[in-house]
C-alpha cells in the first residue's frame, strides 16, 4: 500500500515498463524530485518528521604511491602551510579555466606576452596540484603547452612522460593512454613509462594486458624492484586471486628484491582473505623485525580488519590504538578506517570520540564523512546516535540533499519493522528535496515484501527502474528471491512475469545467467 498512493509511483505503475517505446506523454516526469504522500493516502504525515534527537583500502593505494610521480607523503600539505608561492598563483589561474583545451594555453601565453618566462619548476608543481584536485584535463594541457615550445625551453624528462601518460588515462581513458605509449619512440619507453602503463592496466583490472606488459618488462630487465611486483600483486588482490600473491613474493625473494611496506600490506591482505591467519601473524612478526620498514597506520588497519573477521577483538583493538597513535597531521584517511572498524567492533563510544576529534581537526566536512559515521553507528546498533548525526548533517543545509545518507536510516527502520517511522521519514526525505534514488525505492520494496504485498513491492521496483538514470543499479539478490518466493507460493504468474520484466530492464537477468553458467546453476537460483 505504501507505493501506489504516491504520485510518482502511480505514474510509473500505470505507464509501460519500457517508456522509450511509448508516447512521451505516458512516461513519468523524472525531472521532478520526490513529493510527500498525499493526505488521505494512509501514508501522509501532518508534519515533517520531528528532529531525530528524541532520545576499503590501504592496499588500493599501494599502486598509486608505488611510482615516483605520485606525491610524496605530506608533499602538498607542506606546500599549503607555507606562505603563498608563485606556483600557487599559476595553479589558481589555471584551475579557474572553464575550457582547458583553449583556456590553459591562453593563460600561459598571457604570462609570456608580458615578457615573463614561466618558471619550469612552478609549472610542474602547479600541474601536480591540478592533478591532486582531479583537474586532469587542465594538468594535461599544461604538459601539451610545454611540449609546443622549442625543446630546450621546457625539457621533458622520462618522469614527466610517465606522469603525462597517467594524466591521459585519467582524462581520456585507458585506450588513449595506450595510444600515447605507442606514439613514443622506443628509446624513451623506459621502466617508468612502462610502469605508468602497467598502473593503468592494474587500475582497470585488465589482467591479460597487465600480465603481457609485465612479461615484456621482465624480458627487458625493467623489473628491478618491488615497484612493479607490487603492481601485479595489487592487480591479483583486486581481482580476488589471492593465491597468486605468494608466488610473486617468492620471486621477489629469489631475485633479492627488498619487500617494502606496500609489499607486506598486500601480502597480509591476501593471507587474511585466504584465512591463513597463522601465516599472517608470522609475516607480520617478520615485518616488525625489519628496521628498514616503518610500520604505518595502514598496516595496523589491515591487521585490525582481519582480527575482527577472526573474532580476536582484543587484538583488533590493540591494532586500532596503534592506528590512532600514527595519525599524521592533516591526513583524513586513518579516521575513515578507524570509524569504520570501531563500528565493526560494535564500539559506538569510540566512533563518537573519533568523530568529535575529526571535527575538531577538519572544519570542512563532506557528505561522505557523515555517511560513513552514520553507517558505523547503525552497525553498532546505536540508532539514536545515528539520528543525532543525521540531524547534525541536516543543520548544515546540504544542497543538494544526498539520498544515500537518508537511505541508511530508512533501511534501518525497514529492518526493524518501524512502519510509522518509515512513512514519516520518507515524507521528510521528499520534502527536503531528496532526488529520486533507485536504492530508496528498493528499500521500500523490501518493506512491502515483508508484509507479503507483492504488487506494491513490484511497483516500487518499477519506480526504481524509471529513476535509474546511471543504469548501474540492480536490485539485491535477497530481495529478488523474496519476491520470487512469494509469487511462487501464491501461484501468481502475472506478478512473476512482471518481476522478470523489471529484472530484464536492469540487466540483472544477464548477470545471473552468467553466474549460473559459471556455477552450473539455472536462473531460478536468483
mmCIF file of N, CA, C and O in Angstrom, residues 216-260:
data_model
loop_
_atom_site.group_PDB
_atom_site.id
_atom_site.type_symbol
_atom_site.label_atom_id
_atom_site.label_comp_id
_atom_site.label_asym_id
_atom_site.label_seq_id
_atom_site.Cartn_x
_atom_site.Cartn_y
_atom_site.Cartn_z
ATOM 1 N N UNK A 216 56.880 -8.528 -20.730
ATOM 2 C CA UNK A 216 57.788 -7.755 -21.587
ATOM 3 C C UNK A 216 58.812 -6.994 -20.757
ATOM 4 O O UNK A 216 60.000 -6.943 -21.092
ATOM 5 N N UNK A 217 58.347 -6.405 -19.668
ATOM 6 C CA UNK A 217 59.247 -5.662 -18.787
ATOM 7 C C UNK A 217 60.298 -6.581 -18.172
ATOM 8 O O UNK A 217 61.462 -6.201 -18.025
ATOM 9 N N UNK A 218 59.893 -7.799 -17.834
ATOM 10 C CA UNK A 218 60.852 -8.762 -17.280
ATOM 11 C C UNK A 218 61.902 -9.131 -18.321
ATOM 12 O O UNK A 218 63.104 -9.229 -18.021
ATOM 13 N N UNK A 219 61.453 -9.331 -19.552
ATOM 14 C CA UNK A 219 62.394 -9.671 -20.635
ATOM 15 C C UNK A 219 63.412 -8.563 -20.865
ATOM 16 O O UNK A 219 64.578 -8.830 -21.188
ATOM 17 N N UNK A 220 62.985 -7.314 -20.699
ATOM 18 C CA UNK A 220 63.869 -6.172 -20.922
ATOM 19 C C UNK A 220 64.662 -5.789 -19.676
ATOM 20 O O UNK A 220 65.407 -4.797 -19.692
ATOM 21 N N UNK A 221 64.496 -6.550 -18.610
ATOM 22 C CA UNK A 221 65.237 -6.263 -17.388
ATOM 23 C C UNK A 221 64.758 -5.047 -16.641
ATOM 24 O O UNK A 221 65.517 -4.446 -15.867
ATOM 25 N N UNK A 222 63.498 -4.653 -16.860
ATOM 26 C CA UNK A 222 62.960 -3.453 -16.208
ATOM 27 C C UNK A 222 62.409 -3.734 -14.813
ATOM 28 O O UNK A 222 62.275 -2.812 -14.014
ATOM 29 N N UNK A 223 62.067 -4.982 -14.544
ATOM 30 C CA UNK A 223 61.504 -5.324 -13.229
ATOM 31 C C UNK A 223 62.681 -5.521 -12.285
ATOM 32 O O UNK A 223 63.199 -6.628 -12.120
ATOM 33 N N UNK A 224 63.112 -4.419 -11.674
ATOM 34 C CA UNK A 224 64.315 -4.455 -10.852
ATOM 35 C C UNK A 224 64.072 -4.043 -9.409
ATOM 36 O O UNK A 224 65.004 -3.801 -8.648
ATOM 37 N N UNK A 225 62.799 -3.905 -9.037
ATOM 38 C CA UNK A 225 62.489 -3.538 -7.655
ATOM 39 C C UNK A 225 61.059 -3.939 -7.337
ATOM 40 O O UNK A 225 60.337 -4.477 -8.190
ATOM 41 N N UNK A 226 60.654 -3.659 -6.108
ATOM 42 C CA UNK A 226 59.312 -4.023 -5.653
ATOM 43 C C UNK A 226 58.211 -3.190 -6.307
ATOM 44 O O UNK A 226 57.035 -3.545 -6.223
ATOM 45 N N UNK A 227 58.578 -2.090 -6.958
ATOM 46 C CA UNK A 227 57.558 -1.208 -7.539
ATOM 47 C C UNK A 227 56.604 -1.964 -8.460
ATOM 48 O O UNK A 227 55.385 -1.829 -8.379
ATOM 49 N N UNK A 228 57.176 -2.786 -9.319
ATOM 50 C CA UNK A 228 56.364 -3.419 -10.352
ATOM 51 C C UNK A 228 55.749 -4.733 -9.874
ATOM 52 O O UNK A 228 54.648 -5.089 -10.283
ATOM 53 N N UNK A 229 56.463 -5.443 -9.000
ATOM 54 C CA UNK A 229 55.856 -6.647 -8.421
ATOM 55 C C UNK A 229 54.681 -6.263 -7.525
ATOM 56 O O UNK A 229 53.672 -6.973 -7.488
ATOM 57 N N UNK A 230 54.794 -5.137 -6.838
ATOM 58 C CA UNK A 230 53.667 -4.651 -6.036
ATOM 59 C C UNK A 230 52.447 -4.385 -6.916
ATOM 60 O O UNK A 230 51.304 -4.638 -6.526
ATOM 61 N N UNK A 231 52.718 -3.842 -8.096
ATOM 62 C CA UNK A 231 51.615 -3.548 -9.018
ATOM 63 C C UNK A 231 50.872 -4.830 -9.391
ATOM 64 O O UNK A 231 49.640 -4.871 -9.380
ATOM 65 N N UNK A 232 51.605 -5.878 -9.707
ATOM 66 C CA UNK A 232 50.963 -7.132 -10.095
ATOM 67 C C UNK A 232 50.211 -7.759 -8.917
ATOM 68 O O UNK A 232 49.108 -8.304 -9.087
ATOM 69 N N UNK A 233 50.796 -7.675 -7.730
ATOM 70 C CA UNK A 233 50.100 -8.210 -6.560
ATOM 71 C C UNK A 233 48.820 -7.422 -6.275
ATOM 72 O O UNK A 233 47.799 -7.987 -5.878
ATOM 73 N N UNK A 234 48.877 -6.108 -6.508
ATOM 74 C CA UNK A 234 47.680 -5.285 -6.345
ATOM 75 C C UNK A 234 46.595 -5.702 -7.343
ATOM 76 O O UNK A 234 45.414 -5.749 -7.012
ATOM 77 N N UNK A 235 47.019 -6.003 -8.567
ATOM 78 C CA UNK A 235 46.077 -6.477 -9.580
ATOM 79 C C UNK A 235 45.377 -7.745 -9.115
ATOM 80 O O UNK A 235 44.144 -7.845 -9.170
ATOM 81 N N UNK A 236 46.138 -8.717 -8.651
ATOM 82 C CA UNK A 236 45.559 -10.005 -8.267
ATOM 83 C C UNK A 236 44.663 -9.892 -7.028
ATOM 84 O O UNK A 236 43.617 -10.537 -6.956
ATOM 85 N N UNK A 237 45.053 -9.060 -6.062
ATOM 86 C CA UNK A 237 44.180 -8.889 -4.898
ATOM 87 C C UNK A 237 42.884 -8.190 -5.306
ATOM 88 O O UNK A 237 41.812 -8.506 -4.805
ATOM 89 N N UNK A 238 42.996 -7.233 -6.238
ATOM 90 C CA UNK A 238 41.793 -6.545 -6.718
ATOM 91 C C UNK A 238 40.843 -7.475 -7.452
ATOM 92 O O UNK A 238 39.635 -7.264 -7.457
ATOM 93 N N UNK A 239 41.392 -8.516 -8.073
ATOM 94 C CA UNK A 239 40.572 -9.498 -8.796
ATOM 95 C C UNK A 239 40.150 -10.662 -7.900
ATOM 96 O O UNK A 239 39.459 -11.572 -8.356
ATOM 97 N N UNK A 240 40.599 -10.645 -6.647
ATOM 98 C CA UNK A 240 40.254 -11.734 -5.735
ATOM 99 C C UNK A 240 41.089 -12.987 -5.950
ATOM 100 O O UNK A 240 40.773 -14.050 -5.399
ATOM 101 N N UNK A 241 42.172 -12.887 -6.714
ATOM 102 C CA UNK A 241 43.038 -14.045 -6.971
ATOM 103 C C UNK A 241 44.210 -14.017 -5.979
ATOM 104 O O UNK A 241 45.377 -13.841 -6.340
ATOM 105 N N UNK A 242 43.867 -14.195 -4.710
ATOM 106 C CA UNK A 242 44.843 -14.020 -3.631
ATOM 107 C C UNK A 242 45.938 -15.076 -3.651
ATOM 108 O O UNK A 242 47.046 -14.836 -3.160
ATOM 109 N N UNK A 243 45.650 -16.241 -4.231
ATOM 110 C CA UNK A 243 46.646 -17.312 -4.264
ATOM 111 C C UNK A 243 47.826 -16.976 -5.169
ATOM 112 O O UNK A 243 48.866 -17.651 -5.125
ATOM 113 N N UNK A 244 47.709 -15.934 -6.010
ATOM 114 C CA UNK A 244 48.790 -15.580 -6.922
ATOM 115 C C UNK A 244 49.794 -14.613 -6.290
ATOM 116 O O UNK A 244 50.779 -14.237 -6.926
ATOM 117 N N UNK A 245 49.516 -14.211 -5.044
ATOM 118 C CA UNK A 245 50.420 -13.278 -4.380
ATOM 119 C C UNK A 245 51.672 -13.987 -3.880
ATOM 120 O O UNK A 245 52.792 -13.502 -4.054
ATOM 121 N N UNK A 246 51.515 -15.145 -3.258
ATOM 122 C CA UNK A 246 52.656 -15.868 -2.690
ATOM 123 C C UNK A 246 53.746 -16.169 -3.723
ATOM 124 O O UNK A 246 54.941 -15.991 -3.432
ATOM 125 N N UNK A 247 53.392 -16.635 -4.941
ATOM 126 C CA UNK A 247 54.443 -16.875 -5.934
ATOM 127 C C UNK A 247 55.249 -15.621 -6.284
ATOM 128 O O UNK A 247 56.460 -15.703 -6.532
ATOM 129 N N UNK A 248 54.593 -14.471 -6.298
ATOM 130 C CA UNK A 248 55.318 -13.227 -6.599
ATOM 131 C C UNK A 248 56.251 -12.874 -5.445
ATOM 132 O O UNK A 248 57.384 -12.419 -5.655
ATOM 133 N N UNK A 249 55.783 -13.098 -4.220
ATOM 134 C CA UNK A 249 56.638 -12.860 -3.056
ATOM 135 C C UNK A 249 57.887 -13.752 -3.136
ATOM 136 O O UNK A 249 59.017 -13.300 -2.903
ATOM 137 N N UNK A 250 57.678 -15.017 -3.506
ATOM 138 C CA UNK A 250 58.803 -15.944 -3.644
ATOM 139 C C UNK A 250 59.767 -15.476 -4.728
ATOM 140 O O UNK A 250 60.999 -15.559 -4.582
ATOM 141 N N UNK A 251 59.198 -14.969 -5.828
ATOM 142 C CA UNK A 251 60.019 -14.449 -6.930
ATOM 143 C C UNK A 251 60.843 -13.253 -6.469
ATOM 144 O O UNK A 251 62.024 -13.122 -6.806
ATOM 145 N N UNK A 252 60.240 -12.369 -5.672
ATOM 146 C CA UNK A 252 60.947 -11.197 -5.165
ATOM 147 C C UNK A 252 62.125 -11.619 -4.281
ATOM 148 O O UNK A 252 63.231 -11.080 -4.393
ATOM 149 N N UNK A 253 61.885 -12.580 -3.408
ATOM 150 C CA UNK A 253 62.947 -13.037 -2.510
ATOM 151 C C UNK A 253 64.080 -13.703 -3.295
ATOM 152 O O UNK A 253 65.261 -13.516 -2.994
ATOM 153 N N UNK A 254 63.701 -14.467 -4.319
ATOM 154 C CA UNK A 254 64.695 -15.159 -5.134
ATOM 155 C C UNK A 254 65.594 -14.163 -5.861
ATOM 156 O O UNK A 254 66.812 -14.385 -6.011
ATOM 157 N N UNK A 255 65.012 -13.052 -6.321
ATOM 158 C CA UNK A 255 65.776 -12.044 -7.069
ATOM 159 C C UNK A 255 66.447 -11.023 -6.156
ATOM 160 O O UNK A 255 67.142 -10.133 -6.639
ATOM 161 N N UNK A 256 66.222 -11.166 -4.858
ATOM 162 C CA UNK A 256 66.873 -10.262 -3.918
ATOM 163 C C UNK A 256 66.210 -8.912 -3.782
ATOM 164 O O UNK A 256 66.827 -7.960 -3.299
ATOM 165 N N UNK A 257 64.942 -8.797 -4.211
ATOM 166 C CA UNK A 257 64.212 -7.539 -4.029
ATOM 167 C C UNK A 257 63.838 -7.387 -2.551
ATOM 168 O O UNK A 257 63.387 -8.348 -1.921
ATOM 169 N N UNK A 258 63.993 -6.193 -2.033
ATOM 170 C CA UNK A 258 63.568 -5.924 -0.661
ATOM 171 C C UNK A 258 62.065 -5.672 -0.629
ATOM 172 O O UNK A 258 61.556 -4.837 -1.383
ATOM 173 N N UNK A 259 61.375 -6.387 0.228
ATOM 174 C CA UNK A 259 59.944 -6.146 0.394
ATOM 175 C C UNK A 259 59.764 -4.843 1.160
ATOM 176 O O UNK A 259 60.352 -4.659 2.234
ATOM 177 N N UNK A 260 58.981 -3.927 0.598
ATOM 178 C CA UNK A 260 58.695 -2.690 1.306
ATOM 179 C C UNK A 260 57.368 -2.814 2.046
ATOM 180 O O UNK A 260 56.732 -3.867 2.048
#
